[in-house]
mmCIF file of C-alpha atoms in Angstrom:
data_model
loop_
_atom_site.group_PDB
_atom_site.id
_atom_site.type_symbol
_atom_site.label_atom_id
_atom_site.label_comp_id
_atom_site.label_asym_id
_atom_site.label_seq_id
_atom_site.Cartn_x
_atom_site.Cartn_y
_atom_site.Cartn_z
ATOM 1 C CA UNK A 83 -35.623 12.760 -67.766
ATOM 2 C CA UNK A 84 -37.887 12.143 -64.829
ATOM 3 C CA UNK A 85 -34.722 11.448 -62.855
ATOM 4 C CA UNK A 86 -33.404 15.055 -63.770
ATOM 5 C CA UNK A 87 -36.773 16.478 -62.503
ATOM 6 C CA UNK A 88 -36.443 14.653 -59.257
ATOM 7 C CA UNK A 89 -32.720 15.701 -58.864
ATOM 8 C CA UNK A 90 -33.692 19.283 -59.563
ATOM 9 C CA UNK A 91 -36.250 19.332 -56.775
ATOM 10 C CA UNK A 92 -34.239 17.101 -54.395
ATOM 11 C CA UNK A 93 -32.212 19.862 -52.766
ATOM 12 C CA UNK A 94 -35.142 21.991 -51.668
ATOM 13 C CA UNK A 95 -37.221 18.882 -50.855
ATOM 14 C CA UNK A 96 -34.481 17.744 -48.430
ATOM 15 C CA UNK A 97 -34.123 21.203 -47.009
ATOM 16 C CA UNK A 98 -37.825 21.505 -46.556
ATOM 17 C CA UNK A 99 -37.962 18.271 -44.679
ATOM 18 C CA UNK A 100 -35.102 19.274 -42.304
ATOM 19 C CA UNK A 101 -36.705 22.745 -41.767
ATOM 20 C CA UNK A 102 -39.926 21.090 -40.931
ATOM 21 C CA UNK A 103 -38.123 18.953 -38.307
ATOM 22 C CA UNK A 104 -36.123 21.805 -36.880
ATOM 23 C CA UNK A 105 -39.418 23.774 -36.442
ATOM 24 C CA UNK A 106 -40.661 20.913 -34.446
ATOM 25 C CA UNK A 107 -37.556 20.860 -32.143
ATOM 26 C CA UNK A 108 -37.814 24.598 -31.630
ATOM 27 C CA UNK A 109 -41.567 24.389 -30.937
ATOM 28 C CA UNK A 110 -40.759 21.767 -28.285
ATOM 29 C CA UNK A 111 -38.256 24.241 -26.666
ATOM 30 C CA UNK A 112 -40.787 27.000 -26.578
ATOM 31 C CA UNK A 113 -43.561 24.775 -25.189
ATOM 32 C CA UNK A 114 -41.222 23.682 -22.424
ATOM 33 C CA UNK A 115 -40.085 27.150 -21.460
ATOM 34 C CA UNK A 116 -41.492 26.656 -17.856
ATOM 35 C CA UNK A 117 -40.742 23.007 -17.441
ATOM 36 C CA UNK A 118 -38.122 22.386 -14.641
ATOM 37 C CA UNK A 119 -35.021 20.507 -15.717
ATOM 38 C CA UNK A 120 -35.935 20.664 -19.426
ATOM 39 C CA UNK A 121 -32.806 21.109 -21.693
ATOM 40 C CA UNK A 122 -33.246 23.109 -24.873
ATOM 41 C CA UNK A 123 -32.171 21.211 -28.008
ATOM 42 C CA UNK A 124 -31.431 22.109 -31.648
ATOM 43 C CA UNK A 125 -29.455 20.700 -34.554
ATOM 44 C CA UNK A 126 -26.841 22.062 -36.823
ATOM 45 C CA UNK A 127 -28.872 22.547 -39.982
ATOM 46 C CA UNK A 128 -25.740 22.715 -42.186
ATOM 47 C CA UNK A 129 -24.323 19.415 -41.240
ATOM 48 C CA UNK A 130 -27.727 17.771 -41.333
ATOM 49 C CA UNK A 131 -28.339 19.024 -44.806
ATOM 50 C CA UNK A 132 -24.967 18.116 -46.018
ATOM 51 C CA UNK A 133 -25.465 14.675 -44.692
ATOM 52 C CA UNK A 134 -28.881 14.298 -46.187
ATOM 53 C CA UNK A 135 -27.766 15.445 -49.647
ATOM 54 C CA UNK A 136 -24.518 13.497 -49.668
ATOM 55 C CA UNK A 137 -26.194 10.354 -48.462
ATOM 56 C CA UNK A 138 -23.747 10.160 -45.673
ATOM 57 C CA UNK A 139 -24.336 8.280 -42.671
ATOM 58 C CA UNK A 140 -25.774 10.157 -39.675
ATOM 59 C CA UNK A 141 -23.756 9.841 -36.481
ATOM 60 C CA UNK A 142 -25.004 6.763 -34.827
ATOM 61 C CA UNK A 143 -26.782 5.569 -38.033
ATOM 62 C CA UNK A 144 -26.672 2.064 -39.287
ATOM 63 C CA UNK A 145 -25.902 0.554 -42.711
ATOM 64 C CA UNK A 146 -26.338 -2.963 -44.155
ATOM 65 C CA UNK A 147 -23.157 -5.047 -44.188
ATOM 66 C CA UNK A 148 -22.384 -6.197 -47.686
ATOM 67 C CA UNK A 149 -20.398 -9.359 -48.296
ATOM 68 C CA UNK A 150 -20.814 -9.797 -52.108
ATOM 69 C CA UNK A 151 -20.468 -7.097 -54.931
ATOM 70 C CA UNK A 152 -24.013 -7.621 -56.033
ATOM 71 C CA UNK A 153 -25.415 -6.693 -52.584
ATOM 72 C CA UNK A 154 -27.319 -3.448 -52.271
ATOM 73 C CA UNK A 155 -26.055 -0.851 -49.963
ATOM 74 C CA UNK A 156 -29.047 -0.136 -47.777
ATOM 75 C CA UNK A 157 -28.855 2.563 -45.177
ATOM 76 C CA UNK A 158 -31.243 3.452 -42.353
ATOM 77 C CA UNK A 159 -33.433 6.420 -43.061
ATOM 78 C CA UNK A 160 -31.637 9.604 -42.166
ATOM 79 C CA UNK A 161 -33.011 10.860 -38.807
ATOM 80 C CA UNK A 162 -32.344 14.298 -37.381
ATOM 81 C CA UNK A 163 -32.666 12.753 -33.947
ATOM 82 C CA UNK A 164 -29.008 11.761 -34.167
ATOM 83 C CA UNK A 165 -27.932 15.403 -34.957
ATOM 84 C CA UNK A 166 -29.795 16.844 -31.831
ATOM 85 C CA UNK A 167 -27.558 18.630 -29.450
ATOM 86 C CA UNK A 168 -28.161 20.397 -26.260
ATOM 87 C CA UNK A 169 -27.997 24.130 -26.200
ATOM 88 C CA UNK A 170 -25.356 25.923 -24.181
ATOM 89 C CA UNK A 171 -27.335 28.061 -21.751
ATOM 90 C CA UNK A 172 -26.219 31.784 -21.699
ATOM 91 C CA UNK A 173 -27.638 32.132 -18.310
ATOM 92 C CA UNK A 174 -28.302 29.365 -15.759
ATOM 93 C CA UNK A 175 -31.631 28.865 -14.293
ATOM 94 C CA UNK A 176 -32.435 27.776 -10.746
ATOM 95 C CA UNK A 177 -34.873 25.042 -11.830
ATOM 96 C CA UNK A 178 -32.383 23.494 -14.332
ATOM 97 C CA UNK A 179 -34.153 24.651 -17.382
ATOM 98 C CA UNK A 180 -32.059 25.922 -20.102
ATOM 99 C CA UNK A 181 -34.653 27.433 -22.611
ATOM 100 C CA UNK A 182 -33.995 31.095 -23.555
ATOM 101 C CA UNK A 183 -37.458 31.961 -24.867
ATOM 102 C CA UNK A 184 -36.367 35.011 -26.840
ATOM 103 C CA UNK A 185 -33.608 33.198 -28.680
ATOM 104 C CA UNK A 186 -35.915 30.184 -29.280
ATOM 105 C CA UNK A 187 -38.599 32.553 -30.730
ATOM 106 C CA UNK A 188 -36.122 34.228 -32.956
ATOM 107 C CA UNK A 189 -34.778 30.863 -34.235
ATOM 108 C CA UNK A 190 -38.481 29.674 -34.669
ATOM 109 C CA UNK A 191 -39.309 32.867 -36.807
ATOM 110 C CA UNK A 192 -36.033 32.542 -38.785
ATOM 111 C CA UNK A 193 -36.751 28.807 -39.484
ATOM 112 C CA UNK A 194 -40.319 29.673 -40.617
ATOM 113 C CA UNK A 195 -39.007 32.277 -43.059
ATOM 114 C CA UNK A 196 -36.439 29.808 -44.374
ATOM 115 C CA UNK A 197 -39.089 27.242 -44.751
ATOM 116 C CA UNK A 198 -41.136 29.675 -46.804
ATOM 117 C CA UNK A 199 -38.030 30.578 -48.919
ATOM 118 C CA UNK A 200 -37.699 26.838 -49.772
ATOM 119 C CA UNK A 201 -41.334 26.555 -50.585
ATOM 120 C CA UNK A 202 -41.031 29.623 -52.840
ATOM 121 C CA UNK A 203 -37.991 28.136 -54.614
ATOM 122 C CA UNK A 204 -39.781 24.757 -55.220
ATOM 123 C CA UNK A 205 -42.841 26.657 -56.588
ATOM 124 C CA UNK A 206 -40.805 28.707 -58.958
ATOM 125 C CA UNK A 207 -38.932 25.505 -60.137
ATOM 126 C CA UNK A 208 -42.182 23.844 -60.809
ATOM 127 C CA UNK A 209 -43.443 26.928 -62.634
ATOM 128 C CA UNK A 210 -40.295 27.205 -64.870
ATOM 129 C CA UNK A 211 -40.494 23.425 -65.586
ATOM 130 C CA UNK A 212 -44.115 23.801 -66.450
ATOM 131 C CA UNK A 213 -43.204 26.693 -68.816
ATOM 132 C CA UNK A 214 -40.564 24.492 -70.588
ATOM 133 C CA UNK A 215 -43.059 21.613 -70.916
ATOM 134 C CA UNK A 216 -45.936 23.712 -72.111
ATOM 135 C CA UNK A 217 -43.721 25.931 -74.373
ATOM 136 C CA UNK B 63 -44.988 15.948 -41.666
ATOM 137 C CA UNK B 64 -43.522 17.214 -38.411
ATOM 138 C CA UNK B 65 -45.410 20.507 -38.724
ATOM 139 C CA UNK B 66 -48.717 18.833 -37.820
ATOM 140 C CA UNK B 67 -47.055 17.663 -34.631
ATOM 141 C CA UNK B 68 -46.332 21.224 -33.466
ATOM 142 C CA UNK B 69 -50.142 21.611 -32.998
ATOM 143 C CA UNK B 70 -49.981 18.784 -30.456
ATOM 144 C CA UNK B 71 -46.861 20.288 -28.763
ATOM 145 C CA UNK B 72 -48.289 23.713 -28.590
ATOM 146 C CA UNK B 73 -51.709 22.395 -27.552
ATOM 147 C CA UNK B 74 -50.283 20.417 -24.610
ATOM 148 C CA UNK B 75 -48.274 23.509 -23.519
ATOM 149 C CA UNK B 76 -51.432 25.685 -23.654
ATOM 150 C CA UNK B 77 -53.358 23.174 -21.732
ATOM 151 C CA UNK B 78 -50.632 23.126 -19.097
ATOM 152 C CA UNK B 79 -50.395 26.957 -18.939
ATOM 153 C CA UNK B 80 -54.139 27.338 -18.661
ATOM 154 C CA UNK B 81 -54.174 24.823 -15.734
ATOM 155 C CA UNK B 82 -51.454 26.923 -14.076
ATOM 156 C CA UNK B 83 -53.550 30.101 -14.716
ATOM 157 C CA UNK B 84 -56.484 28.326 -13.134
ATOM 158 C CA UNK B 85 -54.527 27.540 -9.912
ATOM 159 C CA UNK B 86 -53.278 31.217 -9.843
ATOM 160 C CA UNK B 87 -56.917 32.321 -10.024
ATOM 161 C CA UNK B 88 -57.932 29.888 -7.167
ATOM 162 C CA UNK B 89 -54.996 31.070 -5.100
ATOM 163 C CA UNK B 90 -55.728 34.728 -5.648
ATOM 164 C CA UNK B 91 -59.434 34.273 -4.854
ATOM 165 C CA UNK B 92 -58.687 32.419 -1.717
ATOM 166 C CA UNK B 93 -55.877 34.708 -0.564
ATOM 167 C CA UNK B 94 -57.907 35.502 2.582
ATOM 168 C CA UNK B 95 -59.920 32.339 3.089
ATOM 169 C CA UNK B 96 -59.192 31.658 6.722
ATOM 170 C CA UNK B 97 -61.343 28.560 6.698
ATOM 171 C CA UNK B 98 -62.508 26.021 4.116
ATOM 172 C CA UNK B 99 -64.820 23.026 3.970
ATOM 173 C CA UNK B 100 -62.580 20.915 6.067
ATOM 174 C CA UNK B 101 -62.141 23.588 8.696
ATOM 175 C CA UNK B 102 -58.475 24.416 7.888
ATOM 176 C CA UNK B 103 -57.299 27.502 6.148
ATOM 177 C CA UNK B 104 -56.862 27.374 2.407
ATOM 178 C CA UNK B 105 -53.381 26.270 1.228
ATOM 179 C CA UNK B 106 -51.849 27.673 -1.979
ATOM 180 C CA UNK B 107 -51.652 25.213 -4.848
ATOM 181 C CA UNK B 108 -48.839 25.068 -7.435
ATOM 182 C CA UNK B 109 -48.745 23.041 -10.681
ATOM 183 C CA UNK B 110 -45.645 21.001 -11.499
ATOM 184 C CA UNK B 111 -44.806 20.825 -15.155
ATOM 185 C CA UNK B 112 -43.056 17.791 -16.756
ATOM 186 C CA UNK B 113 -41.798 17.275 -20.295
ATOM 187 C CA UNK B 114 -43.733 14.576 -22.143
ATOM 188 C CA UNK B 115 -42.966 13.086 -25.491
ATOM 189 C CA UNK B 116 -45.455 13.789 -28.328
ATOM 190 C CA UNK B 117 -45.518 11.544 -31.367
ATOM 191 C CA UNK B 118 -42.445 9.504 -32.539
ATOM 192 C CA UNK B 119 -40.227 12.204 -33.867
ATOM 193 C CA UNK B 120 -38.667 13.333 -30.628
ATOM 194 C CA UNK B 121 -41.072 16.341 -30.176
ATOM 195 C CA UNK B 122 -41.670 17.186 -26.509
ATOM 196 C CA UNK B 123 -44.851 18.565 -25.106
ATOM 197 C CA UNK B 124 -45.747 19.684 -21.628
ATOM 198 C CA UNK B 125 -47.654 17.560 -19.108
ATOM 199 C CA UNK B 126 -48.996 18.573 -15.687
ATOM 200 C CA UNK B 127 -47.349 16.033 -13.398
ATOM 201 C CA UNK B 128 -49.360 17.109 -10.483
ATOM 202 C CA UNK B 129 -50.775 19.934 -8.328
ATOM 203 C CA UNK B 130 -48.923 20.264 -5.102
ATOM 204 C CA UNK B 131 -49.928 22.205 -1.943
ATOM 205 C CA UNK B 132 -47.421 25.064 -1.279
ATOM 206 C CA UNK B 133 -45.096 23.910 1.600
ATOM 207 C CA UNK B 134 -44.457 27.471 2.742
ATOM 208 C CA UNK B 135 -45.520 28.444 6.347
ATOM 209 C CA UNK B 136 -48.978 29.912 6.829
ATOM 210 C CA UNK B 137 -49.583 33.501 7.640
ATOM 211 C CA UNK B 138 -50.541 34.414 11.116
ATOM 212 C CA UNK B 139 -52.290 37.715 12.147
ATOM 213 C CA UNK B 140 -53.104 38.932 15.563
ATOM 214 C CA UNK B 141 -56.817 39.460 15.539
ATOM 215 C CA UNK B 142 -58.510 38.522 18.916
ATOM 216 C CA UNK B 143 -61.952 39.725 17.803
ATOM 217 C CA UNK B 144 -62.086 37.143 15.003
ATOM 218 C CA UNK B 145 -64.097 33.936 15.735
ATOM 219 C CA UNK B 146 -61.402 31.845 14.201
ATOM 220 C CA UNK B 147 -58.596 33.178 16.405
ATOM 221 C CA UNK B 148 -56.877 30.619 18.641
ATOM 222 C CA UNK B 149 -56.558 31.086 22.471
ATOM 223 C CA UNK B 150 -53.510 33.539 22.029
ATOM 224 C CA UNK B 151 -55.607 35.728 19.602
ATOM 225 C CA UNK B 152 -53.793 34.729 16.319
ATOM 226 C CA UNK B 153 -55.648 33.879 13.178
ATOM 227 C CA UNK B 154 -54.023 31.517 10.592
ATOM 228 C CA UNK B 155 -54.410 32.815 7.066
ATOM 229 C CA UNK B 156 -53.482 31.033 3.641
ATOM 230 C CA UNK B 157 -49.929 31.042 2.609
ATOM 231 C CA UNK B 158 -50.701 32.717 -0.675
ATOM 232 C CA UNK B 159 -48.093 35.201 -1.680
ATOM 233 C CA UNK B 160 -50.112 37.721 -3.776
ATOM 234 C CA UNK B 161 -47.138 39.170 -5.495
ATOM 235 C CA UNK B 162 -45.821 35.879 -6.512
ATOM 236 C CA UNK B 163 -49.122 34.853 -7.832
ATOM 237 C CA UNK B 164 -49.373 37.963 -9.966
ATOM 238 C CA UNK B 165 -45.992 37.177 -11.407
ATOM 239 C CA UNK B 166 -47.020 33.669 -12.017
ATOM 240 C CA UNK B 167 -50.103 34.887 -13.771
ATOM 241 C CA UNK B 168 -48.208 37.133 -16.145
ATOM 242 C CA UNK B 169 -45.598 34.362 -16.844
ATOM 243 C CA UNK B 170 -48.378 31.932 -17.688
ATOM 244 C CA UNK B 171 -50.230 34.207 -19.959
ATOM 245 C CA UNK B 172 -47.104 35.238 -21.808
ATOM 246 C CA UNK B 173 -46.215 31.564 -22.350
ATOM 247 C CA UNK B 174 -49.785 30.909 -23.523
ATOM 248 C CA UNK B 175 -49.430 33.671 -25.965
ATOM 249 C CA UNK B 176 -46.183 32.479 -27.422
ATOM 250 C CA UNK B 177 -47.762 29.120 -27.989
ATOM 251 C CA UNK B 178 -50.740 30.647 -29.716
ATOM 252 C CA UNK B 179 -48.353 32.529 -31.943
ATOM 253 C CA UNK B 180 -46.378 29.353 -32.633
ATOM 254 C CA UNK B 181 -49.593 27.662 -33.775
ATOM 255 C CA UNK B 182 -50.388 30.656 -36.061
ATOM 256 C CA UNK B 183 -46.977 30.476 -37.646
ATOM 257 C CA UNK B 184 -47.349 26.808 -38.169
ATOM 258 C CA UNK B 185 -50.810 27.112 -39.715
ATOM 259 C CA UNK B 186 -49.496 29.753 -42.233
ATOM 260 C CA UNK B 187 -46.699 27.488 -43.176
ATOM 261 C CA UNK B 188 -48.933 24.553 -43.665
ATOM 262 C CA UNK B 189 -51.423 26.530 -45.757
ATOM 263 C CA UNK B 190 -48.433 27.723 -47.872
ATOM 264 C CA UNK B 191 -47.217 24.210 -48.324
ATOM 265 C CA UNK B 192 -50.713 23.247 -49.452
ATOM 266 C CA UNK B 193 -50.692 25.859 -52.187
ATOM 267 C CA UNK B 194 -47.255 24.624 -53.460
ATOM 268 C CA UNK B 195 -46.869 24.997 -57.246
ATOM 269 C CA UNK B 196 -49.923 27.067 -57.770
#
């Protein structure tokens, strides 16, 4: 039963974790809007979430080698670091900076709303579960 | 929780931008300072930003790598009455480009603003996370 509870919350928990990390990446981009030679980065949320949910290996991730059937399949904690990609600049900049502040701010706001959405979903799941438990 | 780290990222950027604003103020104030404590005209100063890692999660903040003296040539004005004029009657004035400094100022304050907004958004998100399930 507890396992089920965990499974129910797992999707949004993983999504929240990734939104949280994406927010940080976007914040770094906005903070470095005036830094020469800084390259804006982001990650593909969909593939990162699919990988997090499916327990798939992140590109460049490591797993334990198993030599006997009883061995546990350990895998390195999924890190969004390996999903990070450089943004393609729409317009080049003389100082080598590729941050488009407007695009980054839009992405930052969008990500914040998505984060809130996930929070709301988790909240309502908890509420509905409480309703079931309390009757 | 990476959200907490955003405060460090935005904080470092605000720190760097305020230092930039400070040099702009210094440049504008000294746009006509034909002499200084060491006897030479004031030279425009510019900050150099560098990306600096914050925390262990790949977040990048801003660091002021240094303050350099503007290498552009000094202005010379023909004013033989000025006590600072050389033997040909020219006075050397600072290489401060007032228009450029104004642009610099607006750019710095806009960047500062976006970092403040970023902090506000993050604060809202964190407070909402705290009230999860209530």
